[in-house]
GROMACS .gro file of C-alpha atoms in nm:
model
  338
    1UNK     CA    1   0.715  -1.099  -1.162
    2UNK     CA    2   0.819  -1.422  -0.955
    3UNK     CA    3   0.948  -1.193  -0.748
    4UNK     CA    4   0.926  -0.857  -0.520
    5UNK     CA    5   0.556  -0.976  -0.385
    6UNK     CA    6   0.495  -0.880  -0.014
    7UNK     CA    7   0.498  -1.201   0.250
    8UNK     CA    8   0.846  -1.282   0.084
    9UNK     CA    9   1.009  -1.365   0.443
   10UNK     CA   10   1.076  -1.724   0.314
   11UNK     CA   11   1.370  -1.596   0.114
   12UNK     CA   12   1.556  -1.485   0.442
   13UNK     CA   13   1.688  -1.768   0.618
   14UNK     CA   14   1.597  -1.587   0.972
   15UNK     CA   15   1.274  -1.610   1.199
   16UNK     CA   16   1.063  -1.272   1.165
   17UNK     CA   17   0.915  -1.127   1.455
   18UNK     CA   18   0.690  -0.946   1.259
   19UNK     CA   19   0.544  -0.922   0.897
   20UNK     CA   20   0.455  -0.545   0.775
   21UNK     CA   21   0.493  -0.669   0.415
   22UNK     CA   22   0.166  -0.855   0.365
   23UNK     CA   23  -0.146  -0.723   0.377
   24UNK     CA   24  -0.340  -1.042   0.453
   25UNK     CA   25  -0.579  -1.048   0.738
   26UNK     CA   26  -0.323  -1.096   1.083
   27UNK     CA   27  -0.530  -1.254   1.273
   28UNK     CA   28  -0.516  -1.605   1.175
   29UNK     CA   29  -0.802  -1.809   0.992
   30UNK     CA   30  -1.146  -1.842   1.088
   31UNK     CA   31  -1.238  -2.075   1.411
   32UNK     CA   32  -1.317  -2.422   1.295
   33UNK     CA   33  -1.148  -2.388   0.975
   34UNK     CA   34  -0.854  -2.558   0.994
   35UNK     CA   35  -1.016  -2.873   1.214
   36UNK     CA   36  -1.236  -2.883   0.914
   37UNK     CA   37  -0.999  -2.846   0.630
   38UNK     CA   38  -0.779  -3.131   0.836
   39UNK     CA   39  -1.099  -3.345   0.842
   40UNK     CA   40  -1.129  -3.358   0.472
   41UNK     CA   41  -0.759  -3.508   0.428
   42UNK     CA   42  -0.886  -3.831   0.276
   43UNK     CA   43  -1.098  -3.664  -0.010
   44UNK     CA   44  -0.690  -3.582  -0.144
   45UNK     CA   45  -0.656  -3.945  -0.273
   46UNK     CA   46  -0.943  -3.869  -0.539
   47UNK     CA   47  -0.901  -3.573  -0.805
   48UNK     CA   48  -1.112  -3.245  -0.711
   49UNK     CA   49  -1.406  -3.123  -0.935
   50UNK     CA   50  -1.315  -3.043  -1.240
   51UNK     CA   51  -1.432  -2.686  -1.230
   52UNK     CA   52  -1.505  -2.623  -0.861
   53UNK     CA   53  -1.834  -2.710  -0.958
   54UNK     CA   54  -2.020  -2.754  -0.627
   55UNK     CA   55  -1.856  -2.424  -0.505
   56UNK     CA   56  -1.970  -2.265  -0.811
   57UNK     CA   57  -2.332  -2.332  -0.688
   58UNK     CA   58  -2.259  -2.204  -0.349
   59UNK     CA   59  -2.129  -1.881  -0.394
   60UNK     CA   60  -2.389  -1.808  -0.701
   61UNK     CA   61  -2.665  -1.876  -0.444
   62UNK     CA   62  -2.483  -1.672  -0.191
   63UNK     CA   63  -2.534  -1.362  -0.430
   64UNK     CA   64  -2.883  -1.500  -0.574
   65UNK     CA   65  -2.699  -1.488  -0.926
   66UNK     CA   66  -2.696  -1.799  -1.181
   67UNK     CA   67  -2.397  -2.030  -1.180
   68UNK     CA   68  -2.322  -1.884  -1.531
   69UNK     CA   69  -2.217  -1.598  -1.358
   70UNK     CA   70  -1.976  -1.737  -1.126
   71UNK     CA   71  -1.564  -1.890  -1.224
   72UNK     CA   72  -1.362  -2.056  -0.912
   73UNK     CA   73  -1.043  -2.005  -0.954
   74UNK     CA   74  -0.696  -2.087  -0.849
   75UNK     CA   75  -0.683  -1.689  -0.631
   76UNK     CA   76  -0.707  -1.383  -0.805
   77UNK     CA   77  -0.325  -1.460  -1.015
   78UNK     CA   78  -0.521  -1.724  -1.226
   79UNK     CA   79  -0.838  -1.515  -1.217
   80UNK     CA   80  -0.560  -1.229  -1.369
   81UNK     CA   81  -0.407  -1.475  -1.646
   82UNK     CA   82  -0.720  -1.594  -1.756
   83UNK     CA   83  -0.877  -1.307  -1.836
   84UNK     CA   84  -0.550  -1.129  -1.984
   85UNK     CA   85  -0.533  -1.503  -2.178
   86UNK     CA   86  -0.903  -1.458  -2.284
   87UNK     CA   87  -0.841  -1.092  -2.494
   88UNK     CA   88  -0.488  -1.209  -2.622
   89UNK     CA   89  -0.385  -0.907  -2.813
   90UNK     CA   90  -0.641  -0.633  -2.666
   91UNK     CA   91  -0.570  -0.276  -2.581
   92UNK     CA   92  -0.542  -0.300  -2.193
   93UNK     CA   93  -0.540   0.036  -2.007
   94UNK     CA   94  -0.378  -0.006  -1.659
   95UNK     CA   95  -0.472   0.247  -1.326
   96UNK     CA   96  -0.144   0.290  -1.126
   97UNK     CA   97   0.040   0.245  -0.906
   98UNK     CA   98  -0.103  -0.148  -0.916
   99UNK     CA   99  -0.034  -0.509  -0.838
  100UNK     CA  100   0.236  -0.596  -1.100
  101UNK     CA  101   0.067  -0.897  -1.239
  102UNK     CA  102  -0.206  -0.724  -1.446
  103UNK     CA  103   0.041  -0.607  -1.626
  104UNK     CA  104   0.289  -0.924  -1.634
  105UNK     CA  105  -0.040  -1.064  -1.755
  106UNK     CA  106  -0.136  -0.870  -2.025
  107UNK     CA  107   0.240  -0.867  -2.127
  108UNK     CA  108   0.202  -1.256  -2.163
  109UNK     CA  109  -0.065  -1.234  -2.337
  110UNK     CA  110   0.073  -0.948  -2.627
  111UNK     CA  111  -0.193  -0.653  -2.492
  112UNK     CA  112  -0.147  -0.347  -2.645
  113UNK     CA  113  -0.058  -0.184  -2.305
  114UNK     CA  114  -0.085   0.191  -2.160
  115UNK     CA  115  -0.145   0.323  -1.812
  116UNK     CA  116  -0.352   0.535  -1.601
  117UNK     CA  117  -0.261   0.711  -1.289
  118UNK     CA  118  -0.529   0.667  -1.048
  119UNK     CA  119  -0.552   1.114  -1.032
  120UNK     CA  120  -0.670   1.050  -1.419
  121UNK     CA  121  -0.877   0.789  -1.360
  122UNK     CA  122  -1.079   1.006  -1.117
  123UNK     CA  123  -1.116   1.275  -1.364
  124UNK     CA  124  -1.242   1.051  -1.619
  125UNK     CA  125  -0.962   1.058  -1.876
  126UNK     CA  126  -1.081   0.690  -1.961
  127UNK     CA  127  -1.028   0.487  -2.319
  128UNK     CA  128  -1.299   0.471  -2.492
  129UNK     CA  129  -1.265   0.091  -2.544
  130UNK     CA  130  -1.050  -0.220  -2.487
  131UNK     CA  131  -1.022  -0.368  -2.120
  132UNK     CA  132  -0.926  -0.089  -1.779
  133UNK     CA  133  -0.792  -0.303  -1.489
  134UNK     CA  134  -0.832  -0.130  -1.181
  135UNK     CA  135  -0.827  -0.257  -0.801
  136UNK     CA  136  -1.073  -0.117  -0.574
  137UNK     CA  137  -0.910  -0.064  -0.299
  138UNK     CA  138  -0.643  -0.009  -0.424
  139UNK     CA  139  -0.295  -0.204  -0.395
  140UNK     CA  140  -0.087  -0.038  -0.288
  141UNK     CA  141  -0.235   0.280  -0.201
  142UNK     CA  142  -0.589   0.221   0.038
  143UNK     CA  143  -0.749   0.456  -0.222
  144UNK     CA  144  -1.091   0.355  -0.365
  145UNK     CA  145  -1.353   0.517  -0.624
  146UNK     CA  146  -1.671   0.545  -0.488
  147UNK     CA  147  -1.834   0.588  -0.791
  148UNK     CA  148  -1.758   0.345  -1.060
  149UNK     CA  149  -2.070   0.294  -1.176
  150UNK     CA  150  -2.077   0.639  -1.349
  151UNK     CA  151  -1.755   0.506  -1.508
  152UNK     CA  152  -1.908   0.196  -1.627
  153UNK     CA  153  -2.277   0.319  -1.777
  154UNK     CA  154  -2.044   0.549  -1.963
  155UNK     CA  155  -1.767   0.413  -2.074
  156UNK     CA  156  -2.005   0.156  -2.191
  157UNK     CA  157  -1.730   0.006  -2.460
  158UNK     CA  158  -1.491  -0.030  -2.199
  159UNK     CA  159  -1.418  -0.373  -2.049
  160UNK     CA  160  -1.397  -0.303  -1.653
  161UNK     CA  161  -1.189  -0.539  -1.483
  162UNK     CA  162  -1.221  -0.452  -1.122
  163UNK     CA  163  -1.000  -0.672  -0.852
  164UNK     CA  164  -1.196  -0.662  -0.486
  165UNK     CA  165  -0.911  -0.859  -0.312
  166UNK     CA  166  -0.891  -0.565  -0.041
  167UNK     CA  167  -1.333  -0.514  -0.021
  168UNK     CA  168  -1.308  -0.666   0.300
  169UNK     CA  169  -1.026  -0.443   0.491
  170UNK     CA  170  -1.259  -0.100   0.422
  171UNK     CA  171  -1.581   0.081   0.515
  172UNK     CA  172  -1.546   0.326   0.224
  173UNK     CA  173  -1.704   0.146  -0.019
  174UNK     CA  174  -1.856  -0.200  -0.096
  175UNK     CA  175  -1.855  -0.458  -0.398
  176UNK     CA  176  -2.010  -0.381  -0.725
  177UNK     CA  177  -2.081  -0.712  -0.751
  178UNK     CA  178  -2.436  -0.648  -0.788
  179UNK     CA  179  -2.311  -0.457  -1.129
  180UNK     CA  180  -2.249  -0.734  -1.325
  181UNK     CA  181  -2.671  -0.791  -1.385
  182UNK     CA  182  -2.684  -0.481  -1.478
  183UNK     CA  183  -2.384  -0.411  -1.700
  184UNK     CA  184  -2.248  -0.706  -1.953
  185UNK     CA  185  -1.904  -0.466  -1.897
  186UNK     CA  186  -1.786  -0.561  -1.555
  187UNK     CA  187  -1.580  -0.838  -1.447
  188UNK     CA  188  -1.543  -0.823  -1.024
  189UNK     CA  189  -1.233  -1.095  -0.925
  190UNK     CA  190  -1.283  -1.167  -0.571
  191UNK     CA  191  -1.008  -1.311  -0.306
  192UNK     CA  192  -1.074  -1.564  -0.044
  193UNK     CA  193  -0.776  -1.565   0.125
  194UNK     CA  194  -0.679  -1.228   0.243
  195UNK     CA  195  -0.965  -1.149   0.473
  196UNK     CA  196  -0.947  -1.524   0.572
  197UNK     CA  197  -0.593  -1.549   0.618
  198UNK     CA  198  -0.510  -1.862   0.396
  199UNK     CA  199  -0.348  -1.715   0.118
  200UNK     CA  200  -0.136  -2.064   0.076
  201UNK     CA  201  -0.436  -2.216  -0.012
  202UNK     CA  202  -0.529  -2.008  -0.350
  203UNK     CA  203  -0.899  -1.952  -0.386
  204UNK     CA  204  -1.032  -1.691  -0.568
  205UNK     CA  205  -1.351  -1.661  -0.775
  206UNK     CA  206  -1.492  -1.407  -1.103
  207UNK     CA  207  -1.887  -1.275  -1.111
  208UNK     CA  208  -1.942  -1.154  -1.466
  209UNK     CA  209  -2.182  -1.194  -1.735
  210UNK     CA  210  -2.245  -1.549  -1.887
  211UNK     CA  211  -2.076  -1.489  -2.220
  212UNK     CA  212  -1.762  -1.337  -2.028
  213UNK     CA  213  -1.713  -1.622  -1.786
  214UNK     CA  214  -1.777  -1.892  -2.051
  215UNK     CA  215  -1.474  -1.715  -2.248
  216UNK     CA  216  -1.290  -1.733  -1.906
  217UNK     CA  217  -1.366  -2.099  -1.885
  218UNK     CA  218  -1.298  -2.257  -2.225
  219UNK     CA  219  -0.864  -2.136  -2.086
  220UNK     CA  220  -0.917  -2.268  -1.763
  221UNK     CA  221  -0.731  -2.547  -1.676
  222UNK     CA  222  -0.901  -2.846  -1.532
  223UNK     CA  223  -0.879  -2.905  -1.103
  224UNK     CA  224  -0.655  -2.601  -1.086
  225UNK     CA  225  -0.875  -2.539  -0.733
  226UNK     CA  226  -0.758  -2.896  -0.508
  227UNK     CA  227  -0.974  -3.020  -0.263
  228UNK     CA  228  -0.833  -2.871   0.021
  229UNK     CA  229  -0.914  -2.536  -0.113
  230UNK     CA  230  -1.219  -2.651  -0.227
  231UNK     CA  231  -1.340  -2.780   0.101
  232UNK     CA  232  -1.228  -2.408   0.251
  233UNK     CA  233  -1.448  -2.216   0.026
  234UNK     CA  234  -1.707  -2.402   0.159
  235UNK     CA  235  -1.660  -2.364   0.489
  236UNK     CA  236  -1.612  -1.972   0.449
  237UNK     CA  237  -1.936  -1.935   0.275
  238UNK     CA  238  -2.146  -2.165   0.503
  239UNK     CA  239  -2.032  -1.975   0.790
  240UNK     CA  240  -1.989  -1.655   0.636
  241UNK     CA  241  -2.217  -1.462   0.887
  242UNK     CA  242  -1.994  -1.577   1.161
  243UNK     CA  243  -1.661  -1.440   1.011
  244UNK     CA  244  -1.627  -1.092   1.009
  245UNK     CA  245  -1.304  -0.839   1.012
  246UNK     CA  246  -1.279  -0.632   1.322
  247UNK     CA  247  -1.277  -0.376   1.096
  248UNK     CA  248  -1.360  -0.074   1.242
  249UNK     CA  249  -1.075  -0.151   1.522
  250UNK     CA  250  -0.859  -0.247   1.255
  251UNK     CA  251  -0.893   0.114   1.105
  252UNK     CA  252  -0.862   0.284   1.409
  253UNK     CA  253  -0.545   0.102   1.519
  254UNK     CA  254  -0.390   0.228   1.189
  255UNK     CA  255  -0.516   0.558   1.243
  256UNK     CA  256  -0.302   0.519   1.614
  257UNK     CA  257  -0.011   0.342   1.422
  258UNK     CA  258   0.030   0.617   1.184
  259UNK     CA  259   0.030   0.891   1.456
  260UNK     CA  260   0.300   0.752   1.625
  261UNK     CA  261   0.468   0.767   1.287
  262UNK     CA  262   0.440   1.103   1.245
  263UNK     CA  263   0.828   1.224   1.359
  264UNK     CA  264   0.961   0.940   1.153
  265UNK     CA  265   1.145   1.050   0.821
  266UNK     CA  266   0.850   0.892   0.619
  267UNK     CA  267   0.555   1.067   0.437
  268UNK     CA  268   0.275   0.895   0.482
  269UNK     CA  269  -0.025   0.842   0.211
  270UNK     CA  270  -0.368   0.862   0.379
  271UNK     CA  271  -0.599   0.536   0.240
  272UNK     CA  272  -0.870   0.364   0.324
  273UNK     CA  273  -0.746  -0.002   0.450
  274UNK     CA  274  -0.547  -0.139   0.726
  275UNK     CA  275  -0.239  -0.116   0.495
  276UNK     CA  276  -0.098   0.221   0.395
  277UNK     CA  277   0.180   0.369   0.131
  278UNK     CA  278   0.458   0.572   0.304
  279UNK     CA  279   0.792   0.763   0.107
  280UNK     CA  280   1.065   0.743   0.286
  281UNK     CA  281   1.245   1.113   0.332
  282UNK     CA  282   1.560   0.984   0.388
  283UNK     CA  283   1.732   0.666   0.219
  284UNK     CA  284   1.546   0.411  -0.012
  285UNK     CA  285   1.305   0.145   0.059
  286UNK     CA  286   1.528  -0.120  -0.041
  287UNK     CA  287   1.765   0.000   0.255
  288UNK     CA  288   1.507   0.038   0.511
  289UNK     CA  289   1.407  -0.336   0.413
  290UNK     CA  290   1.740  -0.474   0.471
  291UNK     CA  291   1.813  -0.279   0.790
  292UNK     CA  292   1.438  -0.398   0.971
  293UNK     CA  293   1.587  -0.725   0.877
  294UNK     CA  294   1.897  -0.758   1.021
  295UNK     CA  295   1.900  -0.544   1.293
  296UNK     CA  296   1.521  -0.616   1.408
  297UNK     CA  297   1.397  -0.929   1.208
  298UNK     CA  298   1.059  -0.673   1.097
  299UNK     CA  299   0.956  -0.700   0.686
  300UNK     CA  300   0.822  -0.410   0.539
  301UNK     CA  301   0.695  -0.418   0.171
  302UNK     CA  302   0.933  -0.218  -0.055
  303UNK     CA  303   0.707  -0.099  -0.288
  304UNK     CA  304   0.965   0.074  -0.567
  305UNK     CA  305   0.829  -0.203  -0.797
  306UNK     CA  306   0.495  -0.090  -0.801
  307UNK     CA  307   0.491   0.124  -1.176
  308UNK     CA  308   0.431   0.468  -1.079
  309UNK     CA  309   0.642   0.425  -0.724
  310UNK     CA  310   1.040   0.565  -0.663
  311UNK     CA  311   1.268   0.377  -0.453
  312UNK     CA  312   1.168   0.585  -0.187
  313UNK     CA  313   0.832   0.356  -0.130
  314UNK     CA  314   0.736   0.145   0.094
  315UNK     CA  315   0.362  -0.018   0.177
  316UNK     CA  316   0.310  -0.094   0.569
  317UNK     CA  317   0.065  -0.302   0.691
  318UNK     CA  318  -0.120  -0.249   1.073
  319UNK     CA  319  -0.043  -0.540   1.292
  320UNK     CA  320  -0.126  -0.562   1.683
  321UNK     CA  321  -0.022  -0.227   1.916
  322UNK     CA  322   0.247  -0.475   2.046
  323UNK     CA  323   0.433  -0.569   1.669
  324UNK     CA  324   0.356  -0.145   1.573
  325UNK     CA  325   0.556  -0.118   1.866
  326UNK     CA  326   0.866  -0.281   1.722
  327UNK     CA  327   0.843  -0.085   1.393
  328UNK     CA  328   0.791   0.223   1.565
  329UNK     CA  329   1.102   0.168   1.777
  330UNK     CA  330   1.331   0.005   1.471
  331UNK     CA  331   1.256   0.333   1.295
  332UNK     CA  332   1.325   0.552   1.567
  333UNK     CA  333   1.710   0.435   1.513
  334UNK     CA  334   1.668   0.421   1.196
  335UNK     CA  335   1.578   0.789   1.186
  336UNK     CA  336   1.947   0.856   1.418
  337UNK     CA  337   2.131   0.669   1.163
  338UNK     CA  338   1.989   0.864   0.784
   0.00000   0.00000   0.00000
């Protein structure tokens, strides 16, 4: 799926006041980071490590794990391909609603597919083997499972991809990381560009056990991580202690946001991250995406393309009190025109 991703603004030729569609961190990238990135420039005229090796090292010691444990990759998309490229022909179960490319993937890749609302998930109606991708928090939803490790000491044929792009944007859970030494049936893909706000970079990394990520890299394609990427992830984990979410505001602005939603013709779908699901009572979110457009120059996220999702969906992201303002306003004429 090239297309129907949030952040997709650059296909409108029009200035956006604000972006509701992408659930990236607003606030911009970490202080220092982009001084530093700029500094690096001249290491572009040589070809990066192969296989992000020196970041490798850093983010293994960051988690006290072996560097056998740890793939850099090109964001969580490549982290996605290669792992759907890795069990070519599998039985891959699917928890929806979900990001479309686990299953674009896994299509690629001839997987035997099926799918798993996340309602079934929770009441264990698992396979009993083959790989279960599942994002935690979820995309689009905010909703998590607090308990996966029951999950994964019994399902213990069961290949448990789990994506923690969203770990950092909640407080009702935290990584399994630690999982994968204790369980050779866990692979955790990590983002580090959402909570960091330089998604055009593409960074991502994989914890898993060594057999896993050695299948993982024999596909990978060689300096598919550049330099200025590179030189990123090491400024994020050297200064990790220093960059933190406001989280806790973050959550309690939504919880505002969504209030003041309340006598707009939208349902809204109570989560656990900054971004929320909402179904539009009135109209479709392909509509309500082209009105914010033209008449207020807001993006929203229609999420109809999510499988599992109607027309009627749309995934919101909380911005500052000033841009909720605008949305809140846009839809109060959108609610006298439906």
């Amino acid at each position: 799926m090239f297309q129907g991703h949030g952040d997709d603004g650059y296909l409108f030729n029009q200035p956006l006041k604000a972006d509701f569609s992408t659930n990236v961190w607003e606030g911009g990238s970490p202080a220092g980071l982009k001084d530093y990135v700029f500094s690096q420039w001249d290491k572009v005229h040589r070809y990066p490590e192969v296989l992000a090796e020196s970041l490798t090292k850093k983010i293994a010691a960051n988690y006290d794990f072996d560097e056998d444990n740890v793939l850099v990759t090109n964001g969580s998309t490549e982290s996605i391909y290669l792992i759907a490229q890795a069990f070519k022909t599998s039985r891959s179960a699917i928890v929806i609603p979900a990001f479309a490319e686990y299953e674009d993937a896994c299509r690629m890749h001839d997987h035997e597919l099926s799918f798993l609302h996340w309602d079934e998930f929770k009441e264990g109606n698992l396979p009993k083997d083959g790989l279960l991708f599942i994002c935690n928090p979820n995309n689009p939803t905010g909703a998590v499972i607090t308990d996966l490790e029951l999950y994964v000491k019994k399902y213990k044929e069961l290949l448990f991809i789990v994506d923690e792009a969203f770990i950092e944007f909640t407080l009702s859970i935290t990584s399994i990381i630690g999982l994968t030494q204790k369980y050779d049936n866990v692979v955790v893909m990590r983002s580090m560009t959402k909570a960091y706000a330089v998604p055009g970079l593409r960074l991502g990394y994989i914890i898993a056990h060594p057999a896993l990520i050695q299948r993982f890299k024999a596909l990978k394609l060689p300096w598919s991580v550049n330099v200025l990427a590179l030189e990123a992830g090491h400024f994020i984990f050297e200064h990790s202690k220093n960059i933190q979410l406001p989280i806790r505001q973050m959550l309690q602005d939504k919880e505002g946001f969504m209030a003041a939603l309340a006598g707009m013709p939208i349902l809204i779908h109570p989560g656990h991250t900054h971004f929320f699901l909402a179904e539009l009572t009135a109209g479709t979110a392909a509509e309500l995406k082209l009105f914010l457009l033209e008449k207020f120059s807001l993006l929203i996220r229609d999420a109809s393309n999510f499988r599992g999702l109607s027309p009627q969906f749309v995934r919101i992201a909380t911005l500052s009190a000033v841009k909720n303002n605008l949305l809140i306003n846009a839809l109060s004429e959108w609610k006298r025109i439906v």
